[in-house]
Amino acid sequence: MNDRFLRACRREPVDATPVWFMRQAGRYMAEYRALRERHTLLDICRNPELAVEVTLQPVNRLEVDAAILFSDLLLPLEPMGIPFTFAKGEGPVIHEPLRSAADVDRVRQLESRETLDHVLATIRILRRELEGRVPLIGFAGAPFTLASYAIEGGASRSYARTKALMYGEPTAWHLLCDKFAAAIGDYLVAQVEAGAQAVQLFDSWIGALGPGDYREFALPHTRRILEAAAATAVPVLHFGTGTATLLEVMAEAGGDVIGVDWRIPLDEAWERIGHDRAIQGNLDPTLLLGPIDRLLGGASDVLRRAANRPGHIFNLGHGILPETPVDKVEMLAHMAHRL
Ligand code: CP3
């Protein structure tokens, strides 16, 4: 098996820097857009056959060293009593956003894994179909990021309602995050039992907090999930964006690998995290929209800063944008392996 990715997670030497991309499956690929003409995003997520097909699209097309389960961060919300849909071109819309302590009380504990059985079925089929070509990454969302969708009702710039509840109703905030932590910890363990060979916890919007608030409002819950995942013995990746001032506290919360974005140089980030952890990142995804010399310059800068230290996984600082040309992504994977 190509185990570069798993070796790098464990900070073992590798023959070339492992590469994969967040959102490596998605709208930038014609194969994906063709499938989306006939099925909604949630249909694909809930139908193992379709989710398997989409997961494999980038693995068949790009030189990537890992597959990531095709699913969505928000899937656990529905069985917890927080239904949502994806509005055309607008992203997720939560039907009844949580706005009060009483709303939080009504959130259900995720009682049974059966409600997310289709995800586990997808993982089992993927392991068979991948036949050890590359390892399979499972994933879930961290409490702050999940809470931000549940409370804002969708995407947000300021996270004003989220923070209003966090500061104004701290007991309700911690209760909500407790419910997410219990559910997500168990969900990640179930993914590993189904065959996921690594798991990534996405705390995409955690950069809205400073380190003091992170410690008080996010760390205890995120740590609980990362500890549950760590007990499975597969590598655990812990990712966020806008985290330049949070890297120390994020590392304290846990993760064998810390994922960083482009707002901080990779070597500086690694210093802050500590060289006893692996690091993932951190090319700006918009470089894939510009000229090739700038793209390659950016990629070589990331690799130069990693300085051949064991434990670097090459990735973007966030997901591939839908308008990205596939051939640039293809070229980037190829170059990152050879630079
Ligand atoms: O290839 C992969 O990386 C796996 C697939 C994946 C999806 N969502 C499919 C998807 C992953 C890892 C996610 C995680 C996810 N979902 C996150 C965390 C990652 C991140 O980007 O920070 C978040 C915040 C979500 C919630 C979500 N899902 C939003 C905000 C949106 C709308 C934004 C957009 O890009 O339109 C989605 C939709 C979504 N999830 C798409 C895909 C491929 C868009 C494609 C479509 O509508 O078909």
PDB file of C-alpha atoms in Angstrom, residues 6 95 111 188 196 220 227 247 263 276 288 322 327 330:
ATOM      1  CA  LEU A   6       0.085   7.417   7.419  1.00  0.00           C
ATOM      2  CA  HIS A  95     -34.558  25.244   9.547  1.00  0.00           C
ATOM      3  CA  GLU A 111     -28.457   7.988  20.626  1.00  0.00           C
ATOM      4  CA  LEU A 188     -15.373   9.172  14.763  1.00  0.00           C
ATOM      5  CA  ALA A 196     -11.282   4.711   8.356  1.00  0.00           C
ATOM      6  CA  PRO A 220     -12.546  21.040  26.887  1.00  0.00           C
ATOM      7  CA  GLU A 227      -9.094  11.820  23.174  1.00  0.00           C
ATOM      8  CA  LEU A 247      -1.838  26.902  17.443  1.00  0.00           C
ATOM      9  CA  ARG A 263      -2.063  33.071   7.021  1.00  0.00           C
ATOM     10  CA  ASP A 276       6.919  16.592  18.237  1.00  0.00           C
ATOM     11  CA  LEU A 288      -4.693  27.573  -8.029  1.00  0.00           C
ATOM     12  CA  PRO A 322     -15.261  25.338  -7.221  1.00  0.00           C
ATOM     13  CA  ASP A 327      -5.334  20.484 -14.579  1.00  0.00           C
ATOM     14  CA  GLU A 330      -3.259  17.679 -11.151  1.00  0.00           C
TER      15      GLU A 330
END
